[in-house]
Amino acid sequence: MAINNEQNGLTPTDFLAKKYFDQAEKYFTGNGVPVDFKKAADGYAQSAKLGYAPAIFSLGVCYIRGMGVQSDKKKAYDLITQAADMGNLDAQFTLGHFYFDGSVVERDYGKAVEIFRSTADKNHAGGLNDLGFCYQHGLGVEVDLEKAYEYYMRAAELDFAAAQNNVGDCYNFGRGVKADGEKAYLNYYRAAQNGYDVAQNNVGMCYLNGRGVKMDFVRAVHWFEQAAKLGNPVAFANLGFCYESGRGVEKDAEKAVQLYTVAADADSAPAQYNLAKCLRDGVGIKADSERAFSLFKRAAEQNYPVAYAELADCYSRGIGTKEDKELAEKYKKLAEQAGYPNSTAAKN
């Protein structure tokens, strides 16, 4: 028997548009078919031509990420604005990010906050989370850590992994709420179970340091490995530390150097610092003081405080660079202000 789609709230055009969209979604996610972003983008485009707002938004996302189409942020902005004007909440939220990032339109944190607040008022998890981020960092609004925590918590209750991790940070560092290691661990764990790589690394740190949970180096390594599989550079650095120190795995300095190198190339300041120490001291790799100095400098330029003392030592003794007493004194003061007055070379 034929089905009258208009009786189900869909016109024939709407029905066809949704059919194209659903097929595109299968290719985008690999649901029952091999992942094929080109076919996904083509399907979204067919649906978008019929005026289907979710497809217009998804096609915009393809243009943002260059998935199945050549990356074109201006085209993405136009599509997402069109979907937002049609009332698509995800598109409205993403439009806020254009103002937040300033990649296509002029950066305007106030406008971004206005959009995030509008989507948060409709209980959009991303809007709630990002509004919390703005309150945490004072972007477009005055810093208010308690409000940041409240918005993160509302998003976390919607099972939004990034917000669950942010709630974990609030409890871990006492931001807007009383510090509580156990609650930090539990929220990190929820986000980690949802596949969020940052949280998986944080769960590893909890096990490594016994924060909110019993210290367990083997479990720490497990979670660092999970996050590393998803490409998290900090997890690579932490895995390197485990191999260098023999925590949860057999000690292997060469393996540590390999892991530090992956993370350092991804611009992880802790990895740059640890790799620099290995190069300076010849641990797991042939000593190279010039490369060590370069990596200490890269870490310091990212305001990684423990690198300041190492740079001060390099400039003071001409390790990997020319002696420069003025710069040595500059970095020595920065190290003292950060609470790291002595280099590991000086300690050794």
Tab-separated table of C-alpha atoms in Angstrom:
chain	number	residue	atom	x	y	z
A	1	MET	CA	0.000	0.000	0.000
A	2	ALA	CA	1.327	3.445	-0.905
A	3	ILE	CA	2.070	5.817	1.974
A	4	ASN	CA	0.898	9.402	1.861
A	5	ASN	CA	3.956	11.257	3.257
A	6	GLU	CA	2.036	14.514	3.629
A	7	GLN	CA	-0.107	12.747	6.232
A	8	ASN	CA	3.104	11.954	8.138
A	9	GLY	CA	4.131	15.601	8.108
A	10	LEU	CA	6.398	15.277	5.052
A	11	THR	CA	5.722	16.615	1.580
A	12	PRO	CA	7.104	14.508	-1.305
A	13	THR	CA	9.971	17.011	-1.606
A	14	ASP	CA	10.731	16.756	2.122
A	15	PHE	CA	10.620	12.975	1.931
A	16	LEU	CA	13.113	12.904	-0.956
A	17	ALA	CA	15.362	15.450	0.758
A	18	LYS	CA	15.451	13.334	3.912
A	19	LYS	CA	16.133	10.209	1.870
A	20	TYR	CA	19.193	11.861	0.270
A	21	PHE	CA	20.299	13.121	3.700
A	22	ASP	CA	19.946	9.733	5.427
A	23	GLN	CA	21.967	8.028	2.689
A	24	ALA	CA	24.653	10.704	2.953
A	25	GLU	CA	24.804	10.162	6.721
A	26	LYS	CA	25.501	6.458	6.156
A	27	TYR	CA	28.469	7.268	3.923
A	28	PHE	CA	29.713	9.914	6.363
A	29	THR	CA	29.613	7.603	9.403
A	30	GLY	CA	30.250	4.261	7.698
A	31	ASN	CA	26.909	2.904	8.889
A	32	GLY	CA	26.443	-0.275	6.818
A	33	VAL	CA	28.604	1.040	3.964
A	34	PRO	CA	32.304	1.980	3.657
A	35	VAL	CA	33.052	5.569	4.718
A	36	ASP	CA	33.050	7.765	1.610
A	37	PHE	CA	33.111	11.505	2.265
A	38	LYS	CA	32.726	12.342	-1.444
A	39	LYS	CA	29.472	10.378	-1.657
A	40	ALA	CA	28.388	11.880	1.652
A	41	ALA	CA	29.013	15.448	0.437
A	42	ASP	CA	27.201	14.711	-2.846
A	43	GLY	CA	24.205	13.368	-0.927
A	44	TYR	CA	24.147	16.365	1.390
A	45	ALA	CA	24.295	18.643	-1.651
A	46	GLN	CA	21.323	16.888	-3.303
A	47	SER	CA	19.324	17.214	-0.091
A	48	ALA	CA	20.422	20.820	0.416
A	49	LYS	CA	19.141	21.762	-3.039
A	50	LEU	CA	15.721	20.669	-1.824
A	51	GLY	CA	15.996	23.038	1.138
A	52	TYR	CA	16.617	20.498	3.924
A	53	ALA	CA	18.253	22.459	6.769
A	54	PRO	CA	20.190	19.553	8.393
A	55	ALA	CA	21.743	18.773	4.997
A	56	ILE	CA	22.648	22.417	4.392
A	57	PHE	CA	24.388	22.449	7.783
A	58	SER	CA	26.171	19.123	7.158
A	59	LEU	CA	27.374	20.276	3.750
A	60	GLY	CA	28.743	23.376	5.472
A	61	VAL	CA	30.642	21.148	7.902
A	62	CYS	CA	32.119	19.242	4.943
A	63	TYR	CA	33.393	22.531	3.528
A	64	ILE	CA	34.869	23.515	6.903
A	65	ARG	CA	36.798	20.259	7.211
A	66	GLY	CA	37.477	19.599	3.530
A	67	MET	CA	35.699	16.242	3.703
A	68	GLY	CA	34.539	15.098	0.259
A	69	VAL	CA	34.934	18.648	-1.058
A	70	GLN	CA	37.758	21.156	-1.188
A	71	SER	CA	37.945	23.153	2.041
A	72	ASP	CA	36.225	26.514	1.625
A	73	LYS	CA	35.388	28.334	4.858
A	74	LYS	CA	33.590	31.188	3.101
A	75	LYS	CA	31.238	28.717	1.391
A	76	ALA	CA	30.876	26.879	4.709
A	77	TYR	CA	29.945	30.143	6.439
A	78	ASP	CA	27.298	30.927	3.816
A	79	LEU	CA	25.738	27.457	4.083
A	80	ILE	CA	25.763	27.409	7.873
A	81	THR	CA	24.278	30.910	8.019
A	82	GLN	CA	21.488	29.720	5.695
A	83	ALA	CA	20.784	26.700	7.927
A	84	ALA	CA	20.926	28.866	11.058
A	85	ASP	CA	18.379	31.273	9.578
A	86	MET	CA	16.144	28.238	9.004
A	87	GLY	CA	16.276	27.517	12.747
A	88	ASN	CA	18.836	24.683	12.750
A	89	LEU	CA	20.295	24.738	16.268
A	90	ASP	CA	23.589	23.041	15.366
A	91	ALA	CA	24.101	25.591	12.605
A	92	GLN	CA	23.384	28.464	14.996
A	93	PHE	CA	25.944	27.057	17.436
A	94	THR	CA	28.547	26.641	14.677
A	95	LEU	CA	27.889	30.185	13.504
A	96	GLY	CA	28.936	31.284	16.989
A	97	HIS	CA	32.275	29.600	16.399
A	98	PHE	CA	32.876	31.642	13.260
A	99	TYR	CA	32.652	34.775	15.414
A	100	PHE	CA	34.715	33.140	18.157
A	101	ASP	CA	37.527	32.068	15.795
A	102	GLY	CA	37.511	35.057	13.472
A	103	SER	CA	38.515	32.859	10.532
A	104	VAL	CA	35.896	34.172	8.065
A	105	VAL	CA	34.198	37.074	9.821
A	106	GLU	CA	35.841	39.540	12.169
A	107	ARG	CA	36.377	38.004	15.609
A	108	ASP	CA	33.694	39.153	18.009
A	109	TYR	CA	33.577	37.354	21.363
A	110	GLY	CA	30.505	39.330	22.395
A	111	LYS	CA	28.582	38.131	19.331
A	112	ALA	CA	29.831	34.572	19.902
A	113	VAL	CA	28.605	34.676	23.512
A	114	GLU	CA	25.239	35.999	22.352
A	115	ILE	CA	24.858	33.043	19.982
A	116	PHE	CA	26.150	30.482	22.490
A	117	ARG	CA	23.707	31.847	25.067
A	118	SER	CA	20.823	31.609	22.612
A	119	THR	CA	21.593	27.939	21.892
A	120	ALA	CA	22.251	27.237	25.580
A	121	ASP	CA	18.808	28.612	26.410
A	122	LYS	CA	17.475	25.867	24.128
A	123	ASN	CA	19.556	23.288	26.021
A	124	HIS	CA	22.111	22.754	23.249
A	125	ALA	CA	25.014	20.871	24.847
A	126	GLY	CA	27.698	22.529	22.730
A	127	GLY	CA	26.297	25.982	23.426
A	128	LEU	CA	26.191	25.295	27.166
A	129	ASN	CA	29.754	23.995	27.170
A	130	ASP	CA	31.192	26.858	25.127
A	131	LEU	CA	29.334	29.470	27.138
A	132	GLY	CA	30.999	27.924	30.188
A	133	PHE	CA	34.373	28.228	28.440
A	134	CYS	CA	33.731	31.931	27.790
A	135	TYR	CA	32.906	32.501	31.463
A	136	GLN	CA	35.996	30.562	32.545
A	137	HIS	CA	38.349	32.623	30.386
A	138	GLY	CA	36.554	35.974	30.338
A	139	LEU	CA	35.899	35.999	26.590
A	140	GLY	CA	33.001	38.314	25.752
A	141	VAL	CA	31.907	38.240	29.420
A	142	GLU	CA	33.495	38.849	32.804
A	143	VAL	CA	35.302	35.872	34.320
A	144	ASP	CA	32.888	33.913	36.502
A	145	LEU	CA	34.164	30.459	37.440
A	146	GLU	CA	30.982	29.495	39.265
A	147	LYS	CA	28.879	30.219	36.166
A	148	ALA	CA	31.415	28.351	34.045
A	149	TYR	CA	31.003	25.307	36.289
A	150	GLU	CA	27.207	25.565	36.151
A	151	TYR	CA	27.143	25.638	32.332
A	152	TYR	CA	29.690	22.815	32.076
A	153	MET	CA	27.575	20.733	34.471
A	154	ARG	CA	24.373	21.313	32.480
A	155	ALA	CA	26.125	20.180	29.304
A	156	ALA	CA	27.691	17.212	31.091
A	157	GLU	CA	24.248	16.075	32.227
A	158	LEU	CA	23.352	15.890	28.516
A	159	ASP	CA	26.222	13.383	28.156
A	160	PHE	CA	28.453	15.856	26.279
A	161	ALA	CA	31.956	14.427	26.665
A	162	ALA	CA	33.913	17.696	26.413
A	163	ALA	CA	31.760	19.191	29.171
A	164	GLN	CA	32.200	16.104	31.357
A	165	ASN	CA	35.940	16.591	31.019
A	166	ASN	CA	35.582	20.300	31.844
A	167	VAL	CA	33.602	19.447	34.983
A	168	GLY	CA	36.469	17.112	35.863
A	169	ASP	CA	38.881	20.027	35.469
A	170	CYS	CA	36.713	22.184	37.723
A	171	TYR	CA	36.900	19.578	40.489
A	172	ASN	CA	40.555	18.841	39.833
A	173	PHE	CA	41.686	22.462	40.074
A	174	GLY	CA	38.929	23.886	42.279
A	175	ARG	CA	37.491	26.182	39.604
A	176	GLY	CA	34.101	27.492	40.651
A	177	VAL	CA	33.634	24.554	43.000
A	178	LYS	CA	35.537	22.989	45.899
A	179	ALA	CA	38.417	20.805	44.696
A	180	ASP	CA	37.594	17.097	44.906
A	181	GLY	CA	39.930	14.524	43.375
A	182	GLU	CA	37.392	11.709	43.411
A	183	LYS	CA	34.748	13.774	41.594
A	184	ALA	CA	37.403	14.931	39.126
A	185	TYR	CA	38.283	11.312	38.351
A	186	LEU	CA	34.631	10.248	38.009
A	187	ASN	CA	33.862	13.018	35.525
A	188	TYR	CA	37.035	12.391	33.538
A	189	TYR	CA	36.110	8.699	33.459
A	190	ARG	CA	32.601	9.429	32.109
A	191	ALA	CA	34.089	11.490	29.295
A	192	ALA	CA	36.779	8.883	28.643
A	193	GLN	CA	34.118	6.184	28.318
A	194	ASN	CA	32.481	8.424	25.715
A	195	GLY	CA	35.686	8.279	23.661
A	196	TYR	CA	37.017	11.760	24.471
A	197	ASP	CA	40.796	11.579	24.093
A	198	VAL	CA	41.592	14.517	26.400
A	199	ALA	CA	39.645	12.829	29.197
A	200	GLN	CA	41.309	9.478	28.513
A	201	ASN	CA	44.659	11.162	29.046
A	202	ASN	CA	43.323	12.793	32.218
A	203	VAL	CA	42.140	9.436	33.574
A	204	GLY	CA	45.655	8.161	32.925
A	205	MET	CA	47.041	11.085	34.918
A	206	CYS	CA	44.687	10.273	37.803
A	207	TYR	CA	46.035	6.709	37.923
A	208	LEU	CA	49.616	7.886	37.481
A	209	ASN	CA	49.392	10.337	40.388
A	210	GLY	CA	46.774	8.606	42.564
A	211	ARG	CA	44.428	11.552	42.148
A	212	GLY	CA	40.892	10.564	43.213
A	213	VAL	CA	41.680	6.888	42.649
A	214	LYS	CA	44.269	4.374	43.831
A	215	MET	CA	47.613	4.800	42.061
A	216	ASP	CA	47.967	2.204	39.308
A	217	PHE	CA	50.719	2.639	36.699
A	218	VAL	CA	49.464	-0.208	34.492
A	219	ARG	CA	46.009	1.371	34.220
A	220	ALA	CA	47.656	4.752	33.622
A	221	VAL	CA	49.515	3.289	30.645
A	222	HIS	CA	46.282	1.735	29.352
A	223	TRP	CA	44.478	5.070	29.291
A	224	PHE	CA	47.442	6.922	27.803
A	225	GLU	CA	47.469	4.295	25.044
A	226	GLN	CA	43.735	4.788	24.399
A	227	ALA	CA	44.206	8.551	24.054
A	228	ALA	CA	47.325	8.094	21.899
A	229	LYS	CA	45.358	5.873	19.494
A	230	LEU	CA	43.105	8.881	18.919
A	231	GLY	CA	46.165	11.049	18.219
A	232	ASN	CA	46.349	12.960	21.512
A	233	PRO	CA	49.884	14.435	21.634
A	234	VAL	CA	49.975	14.877	25.421
A	235	ALA	CA	49.164	11.170	25.814
A	236	PHE	CA	52.163	10.328	23.616
A	237	ALA	CA	54.298	12.479	25.914
A	238	ASN	CA	52.913	10.773	29.020
A	239	LEU	CA	53.455	7.335	27.503
A	240	GLY	CA	57.023	8.383	26.791
A	241	PHE	CA	57.456	9.308	30.447
A	242	CYS	CA	56.157	5.886	31.492
A	243	TYR	CA	58.660	4.145	29.216
A	244	GLU	CA	61.511	6.415	30.313
A	245	SER	CA	60.789	5.855	34.020
A	246	GLY	CA	59.532	2.253	33.825
A	247	ARG	CA	56.102	3.043	35.263
A	248	GLY	CA	53.556	0.409	34.226
A	249	VAL	CA	55.814	-0.860	31.430
A	250	GLU	CA	59.351	-2.172	31.100
A	251	LYS	CA	61.850	0.681	31.021
A	252	ASP	CA	62.794	1.556	27.434
A	253	ALA	CA	64.550	4.881	26.828
A	254	GLU	CA	64.587	4.491	23.034
A	255	LYS	CA	60.824	3.862	22.952
A	256	ALA	CA	60.385	6.911	25.204
A	257	VAL	CA	62.320	9.060	22.730
A	258	GLN	CA	60.160	7.807	19.839
A	259	LEU	CA	56.987	8.734	21.723
A	260	TYR	CA	58.353	12.106	22.828
A	261	THR	CA	59.285	12.852	19.203
A	262	VAL	CA	55.743	12.182	17.943
A	263	ALA	CA	54.296	14.495	20.587
A	264	ALA	CA	56.993	17.163	20.185
A	265	ASP	CA	56.333	17.297	16.431
A	266	ALA	CA	52.671	17.918	17.301
A	267	ASP	CA	53.850	20.898	19.382
A	268	SER	CA	53.323	19.372	22.828
A	269	ALA	CA	55.406	21.497	25.215
A	270	PRO	CA	55.852	18.702	27.825
A	271	ALA	CA	57.133	16.376	25.088
A	272	GLN	CA	59.483	19.037	23.742
A	273	TYR	CA	60.861	19.503	27.245
A	274	ASN	CA	61.301	15.775	27.919
A	275	LEU	CA	62.832	15.112	24.500
A	276	ALA	CA	65.220	18.026	25.029
A	277	LYS	CA	66.404	16.467	28.301
A	278	CYS	CA	67.018	13.142	26.537
A	279	LEU	CA	69.006	14.901	23.811
A	280	ARG	CA	70.996	16.928	26.302
A	281	ASP	CA	71.855	13.921	28.456
A	282	GLY	CA	72.099	11.281	25.710
A	283	VAL	CA	69.260	9.156	27.108
A	284	GLY	CA	67.814	6.813	24.492
A	285	ILE	CA	69.357	8.870	21.720
A	286	LYS	CA	72.730	10.348	20.782
A	287	ALA	CA	73.371	13.576	22.677
A	288	ASP	CA	72.715	16.732	20.668
A	289	SER	CA	72.973	19.912	22.717
A	290	GLU	CA	71.937	22.242	19.881
A	291	ARG	CA	68.726	20.331	19.211
A	292	ALA	CA	68.111	20.107	22.951
A	293	PHE	CA	68.425	23.883	23.269
A	294	SER	CA	66.028	24.397	20.354
A	295	LEU	CA	63.412	22.178	22.007
A	296	PHE	CA	63.802	23.827	25.426
A	297	LYS	CA	63.238	27.147	23.649
A	298	ARG	CA	60.106	25.893	21.859
A	299	ALA	CA	58.661	24.646	25.153
A	300	ALA	CA	59.481	27.937	26.905
A	301	GLU	CA	57.828	29.904	24.099
A	302	GLN	CA	54.628	28.030	24.963
A	303	ASN	CA	55.045	29.246	28.549
A	304	TYR	CA	55.941	25.785	29.816
A	305	PRO	CA	57.513	26.923	33.112
A	306	VAL	CA	59.935	24.063	33.804
A	307	ALA	CA	61.723	24.883	30.536
A	308	TYR	CA	62.730	28.344	31.784
A	309	ALA	CA	65.408	27.009	34.147
A	310	GLU	CA	66.834	24.780	31.418
A	311	LEU	CA	67.084	27.723	29.041
A	312	ALA	CA	68.750	29.799	31.749
A	313	ASP	CA	71.319	27.018	32.197
A	314	CYS	CA	71.896	26.736	28.423
A	315	TYR	CA	72.487	30.473	28.067
A	316	SER	CA	74.609	30.607	31.209
A	317	ARG	CA	76.951	27.784	30.167
A	318	GLY	CA	76.698	28.018	26.390
A	319	ILE	CA	75.005	24.620	26.003
A	320	GLY	CA	73.700	24.300	22.437
A	321	THR	CA	73.903	28.067	21.955
A	322	LYS	CA	76.203	31.012	22.585
A	323	GLU	CA	76.649	32.206	26.143
A	324	ASP	CA	74.371	35.121	26.908
A	325	LYS	CA	74.364	36.238	30.531
A	326	GLU	CA	71.545	38.709	29.981
A	327	LEU	CA	69.193	36.038	28.596
A	328	ALA	CA	70.370	33.595	31.256
A	329	GLU	CA	69.318	36.077	33.937
A	330	LYS	CA	65.989	36.730	32.192
A	331	TYR	CA	65.042	33.043	32.121
A	332	LYS	CA	66.396	32.456	35.612
A	333	LYS	CA	63.976	35.087	36.943
A	334	LEU	CA	61.098	33.588	34.981
A	335	ALA	CA	61.953	30.154	36.387
A	336	GLU	CA	62.080	31.476	39.952
A	337	GLN	CA	58.714	33.238	39.513
A	338	ALA	CA	57.235	29.975	38.232
A	339	GLY	CA	58.687	27.994	41.134
A	340	TYR	CA	61.314	26.080	39.124
A	341	PRO	CA	64.597	27.830	40.005
A	342	ASN	CA	67.032	25.032	39.068
A	343	SER	CA	67.587	23.121	35.852
A	344	THR	CA	67.699	19.320	35.919
A	345	ALA	CA	71.277	19.575	34.626
A	346	ALA	CA	72.213	21.706	37.632
A	347	LYS	CA	70.500	19.240	39.982
A	348	ASN	CA	72.333	16.323	38.414
